[in-house]
């Protein structure tokens, strides 16, 4: 096991760089989703600068399950950091609702513009977000929007990877350290399929069934309407394929409007809709 919180080891050195970046900024607003990365960033910012010099800002929209906004609110309260929830009507933004491959650019830009305005109005001149070093190797159109708006990514700048952030979060005592990665509901819809409120509600209800009724932790329901393509870890396949569970799941998904329900034999993987671009970028 790496030595982390005592300041030794590679990850410890990276956390020291993170703290130095934050001290240089002095007073920061954190674009806060409540996920693994942004929670760690928020916690270290509060530890380093003091909670009075940190503001957590979360944007609620049709693309984000209400449950995630509530969890972000609870976590910010636990950390003792001031937290504000802003609203965005995502389906009113043409670049989002059309669902092009660079949809995340338009969404991130709208989100960060609202956060930046709220931050400056409350005396927080620097905006930071939770992108980490691993994100450089994935298709992340939103990164361009962050750069255009001057939002900093201290986790990336300090070289911290997802695995290191999880371990440092565990050592810090953050309950999010082992939470599965989250993505907005739009990531379940094939590119160029326009987003609708009905589609997003259907996906959210299907995923709530997997979480609340089957107690699954890591999953996606990809919406190829009228087909649902379920991604879970291979180790969870026997749960879904048990006769009583399979039968009940079919009844529920058909109630939601799906006519076909498929289990993806490739298993759960982040960004699987990017396969439809012809190549991973």
Short mmCIF file of C-alpha atoms in Angstrom, two decimals:
data_model
loop_
_atom_site.label_atom_id
_atom_site.label_comp_id
_atom_site.label_asym_id
_atom_site.label_seq_id
_atom_site.Cartn_x
_atom_site.Cartn_y
_atom_site.Cartn_z
CA UNK A 1 0.00 0.00 0.00
CA UNK A 2 1.32 3.44 -0.91
CA UNK A 3 2.14 5.89 1.86
CA UNK A 4 -0.11 8.82 1.06
CA UNK A 5 -1.39 11.01 3.84
CA UNK A 6 1.95 11.29 5.60
CA UNK A 7 3.22 13.19 2.56
CA UNK A 8 5.46 10.40 1.26
CA UNK A 9 5.16 8.43 -1.94
CA UNK A 10 4.18 9.55 -5.43
CA UNK A 11 0.53 10.24 -4.58
CA UNK A 12 1.54 12.13 -1.46
CA UNK A 13 3.83 14.32 -3.54
CA UNK A 14 0.99 14.99 -5.97
CA UNK A 15 -1.32 15.96 -3.12
CA UNK A 16 1.35 18.37 -1.91
CA UNK A 17 1.40 19.93 -5.39
CA UNK A 18 -2.38 20.14 -5.29
CA UNK A 19 -2.27 21.97 -1.97
CA UNK A 20 0.34 24.39 -3.36
CA UNK A 21 -1.86 25.17 -6.35
CA UNK A 22 -4.81 25.83 -4.06
CA UNK A 23 -2.79 28.06 -1.74
CA UNK A 24 -1.68 30.08 -4.76
CA UNK A 25 -5.31 30.58 -5.79
CA UNK A 26 -6.32 31.53 -2.26
CA UNK A 27 -10.10 31.66 -2.62
CA UNK A 28 -11.93 29.21 -4.87
CA UNK A 29 -15.32 28.12 -6.11
CA UNK A 30 -15.58 24.40 -6.84
CA UNK A 31 -17.82 23.08 -9.62
CA UNK A 32 -19.22 20.37 -7.40
CA UNK A 33 -21.04 17.25 -8.62
CA UNK A 34 -20.70 15.21 -5.44
CA UNK A 35 -18.67 12.52 -7.22
CA UNK A 36 -15.34 10.99 -6.26
CA UNK A 37 -13.11 13.62 -7.87
CA UNK A 38 -14.97 16.82 -7.01
CA UNK A 39 -15.54 15.67 -3.42
CA UNK A 40 -11.85 15.03 -2.92
CA UNK A 41 -11.04 18.40 -4.50
CA UNK A 42 -13.57 20.15 -2.28
CA UNK A 43 -12.26 18.45 0.86
CA UNK A 44 -8.61 19.29 0.16
CA UNK A 45 -9.53 22.84 -0.78
CA UNK A 46 -11.33 23.24 2.54
CA UNK A 47 -8.46 21.60 4.47
CA UNK A 48 -5.90 23.82 2.75
CA UNK A 49 -7.66 27.18 2.54
CA UNK A 50 -10.25 26.92 5.29
CA UNK A 51 -14.00 26.51 4.61
CA UNK A 52 -14.60 30.26 4.51
CA UNK A 53 -12.44 30.49 1.40
CA UNK A 54 -14.25 27.73 -0.48
CA UNK A 55 -17.65 27.74 -2.17
CA UNK A 56 -19.26 24.61 -3.63
CA UNK A 57 -21.59 25.19 -6.57
CA UNK A 58 -23.79 22.47 -8.04
CA UNK A 59 -25.94 22.82 -11.16
CA UNK A 60 -29.21 20.89 -11.20
CA UNK A 61 -30.77 20.08 -14.57
CA UNK A 62 -32.90 17.49 -16.33
CA UNK A 63 -29.71 15.57 -17.09
CA UNK A 64 -28.81 14.95 -13.45
CA UNK A 65 -30.82 12.60 -11.20
CA UNK A 66 -32.20 14.52 -8.22
CA UNK A 67 -30.63 11.90 -5.97
CA UNK A 68 -27.14 13.03 -7.02
CA UNK A 69 -27.88 16.66 -6.25
CA UNK A 70 -29.13 15.66 -2.80
CA UNK A 71 -25.99 13.61 -2.15
CA UNK A 72 -23.82 16.57 -3.18
CA UNK A 73 -25.73 18.79 -0.77
CA UNK A 74 -25.27 16.31 2.06
CA UNK A 75 -21.55 15.89 1.39
CA UNK A 76 -20.88 19.64 1.24
CA UNK A 77 -22.70 20.01 4.55
CA UNK A 78 -20.61 17.23 6.06
CA UNK A 79 -17.44 19.03 4.97
CA UNK A 80 -18.70 22.30 6.44
CA UNK A 81 -18.45 24.15 3.13
CA UNK A 82 -21.01 26.66 1.89
CA UNK A 83 -23.00 25.09 -0.91
CA UNK A 84 -25.34 26.56 -3.47
CA UNK A 85 -27.53 24.80 -6.03
CA UNK A 86 -28.05 26.54 -9.36
CA UNK A 87 -30.56 25.53 -12.03
CA UNK A 88 -30.18 24.92 -15.75
CA UNK A 89 -32.91 24.12 -18.27
CA UNK A 90 -30.67 21.87 -20.34
CA UNK A 91 -33.36 20.87 -22.82
CA UNK A 92 -33.72 24.51 -23.81
CA UNK A 93 -30.14 24.60 -25.11
CA UNK A 94 -30.01 23.57 -28.82
CA UNK A 95 -26.46 22.22 -28.62
CA UNK A 96 -27.47 19.91 -25.78
CA UNK A 97 -30.88 18.73 -26.94
CA UNK A 98 -29.57 17.84 -30.43
CA UNK A 99 -27.16 15.43 -28.72
CA UNK A 100 -24.16 15.73 -31.09
CA UNK A 101 -20.88 13.96 -30.26
CA UNK A 102 -19.62 17.18 -28.67
CA UNK A 103 -22.77 17.63 -26.57
CA UNK A 104 -20.64 17.75 -23.43
CA UNK A 105 -18.95 20.89 -24.73
CA UNK A 106 -22.24 22.78 -24.88
CA UNK A 107 -23.40 21.39 -21.55
CA UNK A 108 -20.14 22.09 -19.72
CA UNK A 109 -20.07 25.61 -21.11
CA UNK A 110 -23.61 26.36 -19.88
CA UNK A 111 -22.88 24.83 -16.48
CA UNK A 112 -19.58 26.62 -15.93
CA UNK A 113 -20.92 29.97 -17.13
CA UNK A 114 -23.61 29.82 -14.44
CA UNK A 115 -21.16 28.68 -11.80
CA UNK A 116 -18.59 31.34 -12.73
CA UNK A 117 -21.17 34.12 -12.55
CA UNK A 118 -22.40 32.95 -9.13
CA UNK A 119 -18.83 32.60 -7.88
CA UNK A 120 -17.71 36.09 -8.90
CA UNK A 121 -20.90 37.62 -7.47
CA UNK A 122 -20.02 36.11 -4.08
CA UNK A 123 -16.37 37.11 -4.10
CA UNK A 124 -14.73 33.91 -5.31
CA UNK A 125 -12.49 34.87 -8.24
CA UNK A 126 -11.16 31.43 -9.14
CA UNK A 127 -13.22 28.54 -10.51
CA UNK A 128 -11.89 24.98 -10.27
CA UNK A 129 -13.31 21.66 -11.40
CA UNK A 130 -12.56 17.97 -10.82
CA UNK A 131 -10.97 16.72 -14.04
CA UNK A 132 -8.08 14.37 -13.24
CA UNK A 133 -5.03 13.20 -15.20
CA UNK A 134 -6.79 10.10 -16.56
CA UNK A 135 -9.34 12.32 -18.30
CA UNK A 136 -6.65 13.32 -20.78
CA UNK A 137 -6.89 9.80 -22.23
CA UNK A 138 -10.67 9.84 -22.72
CA UNK A 139 -13.01 11.69 -25.08
CA UNK A 140 -13.93 14.78 -23.04
CA UNK A 141 -15.37 17.63 -25.16
CA UNK A 142 -16.24 19.50 -21.97
CA UNK A 143 -12.55 20.07 -21.28
CA UNK A 144 -12.46 22.60 -24.12
CA UNK A 145 -15.30 24.59 -22.56
CA UNK A 146 -13.52 24.65 -19.20
CA UNK A 147 -10.34 25.93 -20.83
CA UNK A 148 -12.24 28.63 -22.75
CA UNK A 149 -13.83 29.89 -19.54
CA UNK A 150 -10.60 29.86 -17.56
CA UNK A 151 -11.66 27.13 -15.13
CA UNK A 152 -8.67 25.36 -13.56
CA UNK A 153 -8.32 21.60 -13.02
CA UNK A 154 -5.93 21.29 -10.05
CA UNK A 155 -6.23 17.48 -9.85
CA UNK A 156 -5.04 17.19 -13.44
CA UNK A 157 -2.40 19.89 -12.97
CA UNK A 158 -0.97 18.00 -10.00
CA UNK A 159 -0.95 14.73 -11.96
CA UNK A 160 -3.43 12.84 -9.80
CA UNK A 161 -5.04 9.76 -11.39
CA UNK A 162 -8.44 8.31 -10.51
CA UNK A 163 -6.91 5.43 -8.58
CA UNK A 164 -4.77 7.83 -6.53
CA UNK A 165 -7.75 10.07 -5.83
CA UNK A 166 -9.76 7.08 -4.59
CA UNK A 167 -6.95 6.00 -2.26
CA UNK A 168 -6.31 9.51 -0.97
CA UNK A 169 -10.06 9.93 -0.45
CA UNK A 170 -10.16 6.71 1.55
CA UNK A 171 -7.31 7.90 3.74
CA UNK A 172 -9.07 11.23 4.19
CA UNK A 173 -12.21 9.38 5.34
CA UNK A 174 -14.41 10.50 2.48
CA UNK A 175 -17.37 8.13 1.94
CA UNK A 176 -17.22 8.78 -1.79
CA UNK A 177 -13.86 7.03 -2.18
CA UNK A 178 -15.37 3.84 -3.58
CA UNK A 179 -18.46 5.28 -5.28
CA UNK A 180 -18.90 4.19 -8.89
CA UNK A 181 -18.22 6.79 -11.56
CA UNK A 182 -21.28 8.79 -12.55
CA UNK A 183 -22.24 10.43 -15.81
CA UNK A 184 -25.24 12.49 -16.84
CA UNK A 185 -28.35 10.77 -18.16
CA UNK A 186 -27.66 12.04 -21.68
CA UNK A 187 -24.67 9.67 -21.85
CA UNK A 188 -27.16 6.79 -22.08
CA UNK A 189 -28.59 8.02 -25.40
CA UNK A 190 -26.93 7.42 -28.81
CA UNK A 191 -25.42 10.52 -30.37
CA UNK A 192 -27.69 12.42 -32.78
CA UNK A 193 -30.81 11.06 -31.07
CA UNK A 194 -32.50 14.23 -29.73
CA UNK A 195 -32.91 14.34 -25.97
CA UNK A 196 -36.43 14.59 -24.55
CA UNK A 197 -37.83 14.80 -21.05
CA UNK A 198 -39.64 11.50 -21.66
CA UNK A 199 -36.40 9.73 -22.60
CA UNK A 200 -34.52 11.05 -19.56
CA UNK A 201 -37.35 10.12 -17.18
CA UNK A 202 -37.49 6.61 -18.65
CA UNK A 203 -33.74 6.08 -18.19
CA UNK A 204 -33.80 7.45 -14.66
CA UNK A 205 -36.70 5.18 -13.67
CA UNK A 206 -34.97 2.13 -15.17
CA UNK A 207 -31.73 2.85 -13.32
CA UNK A 208 -33.56 3.52 -10.07
CA UNK A 209 -35.07 0.05 -10.39
CA UNK A 210 -31.60 -1.51 -10.66
CA UNK A 211 -30.33 0.52 -7.72
CA UNK A 212 -33.30 0.44 -5.35
CA UNK A 213 -34.94 -2.90 -6.11
CA UNK A 214 -31.91 -4.99 -7.07
CA UNK A 215 -29.39 -3.08 -4.90
CA UNK A 216 -26.84 -2.80 -7.69
CA UNK A 217 -24.06 -0.24 -7.38
CA UNK A 218 -22.42 -0.06 -10.81
CA UNK A 219 -24.56 -0.06 -13.96
CA UNK A 220 -25.87 1.86 -16.96
CA UNK A 221 -29.12 1.55 -18.89
CA UNK A 222 -28.33 2.61 -22.48
CA UNK A 223 -31.46 3.77 -24.24
CA UNK A 224 -31.76 2.46 -27.83
CA UNK A 225 -35.52 2.90 -27.66
CA UNK A 226 -37.54 0.71 -27.87
CA UNK A 227 -34.60 -1.39 -26.61
CA UNK A 228 -32.82 -1.01 -23.28
CA UNK A 229 -29.21 -2.24 -23.20
CA UNK A 230 -28.15 -2.96 -19.63
CA UNK A 231 -24.48 -2.71 -18.69
CA UNK A 232 -23.42 -4.24 -15.37
CA UNK A 233 -20.22 -5.84 -14.14
CA UNK A 234 -19.92 -9.47 -15.31
CA UNK A 235 -19.98 -10.60 -11.70
CA UNK A 236 -23.51 -9.20 -11.43
CA UNK A 237 -24.87 -11.07 -14.43
CA UNK A 238 -26.15 -14.01 -12.34
CA UNK A 239 -28.29 -11.57 -10.33
CA UNK A 240 -30.08 -10.32 -13.43
CA UNK A 241 -30.41 -13.77 -14.96
CA UNK A 242 -32.04 -15.40 -11.95
CA UNK A 243 -35.49 -16.38 -13.21
CA UNK A 244 -37.58 -14.39 -10.73
CA UNK A 245 -35.39 -11.27 -11.09
CA UNK A 246 -35.31 -11.49 -14.89
CA UNK A 247 -39.10 -11.85 -15.09
CA UNK A 248 -39.77 -8.94 -12.73
CA UNK A 249 -37.25 -6.74 -14.54
CA UNK A 250 -38.91 -7.41 -17.89
CA UNK A 251 -42.28 -6.46 -16.45
CA UNK A 252 -40.92 -3.20 -15.05
CA UNK A 253 -38.95 -2.18 -18.14
CA UNK A 254 -41.91 -2.92 -20.38
CA UNK A 255 -44.06 -0.80 -18.11
CA UNK A 256 -41.59 2.02 -18.80
CA UNK A 257 -42.10 1.53 -22.53
CA UNK A 258 -39.21 -0.69 -23.57
CA UNK A 259 -40.17 -3.60 -25.83
CA UNK A 260 -36.76 -5.30 -25.79
CA UNK A 261 -34.31 -5.65 -22.90
CA UNK A 262 -30.73 -6.76 -23.60
CA UNK A 263 -27.80 -7.58 -21.34
CA UNK A 264 -24.53 -6.27 -22.83
CA UNK A 265 -21.98 -9.11 -22.77
CA UNK A 266 -19.12 -6.58 -22.89
CA UNK A 267 -20.07 -5.52 -19.36
CA UNK A 268 -20.08 -2.09 -17.80
CA UNK A 269 -17.73 0.40 -19.42
CA UNK A 270 -17.53 4.15 -19.32
CA UNK A 271 -18.35 6.02 -22.51
CA UNK A 272 -19.58 3.01 -24.45
CA UNK A 273 -21.69 5.28 -26.67
CA UNK A 274 -18.44 6.60 -28.10
CA UNK A 275 -18.14 3.27 -29.94
CA UNK A 276 -20.78 4.65 -32.30
CA UNK A 277 -18.39 7.39 -33.44
CA UNK A 278 -16.51 4.77 -35.44
CA UNK A 279 -13.44 4.97 -33.25
CA UNK A 280 -12.63 5.94 -29.71
CA UNK A 281 -11.23 9.45 -29.65
#
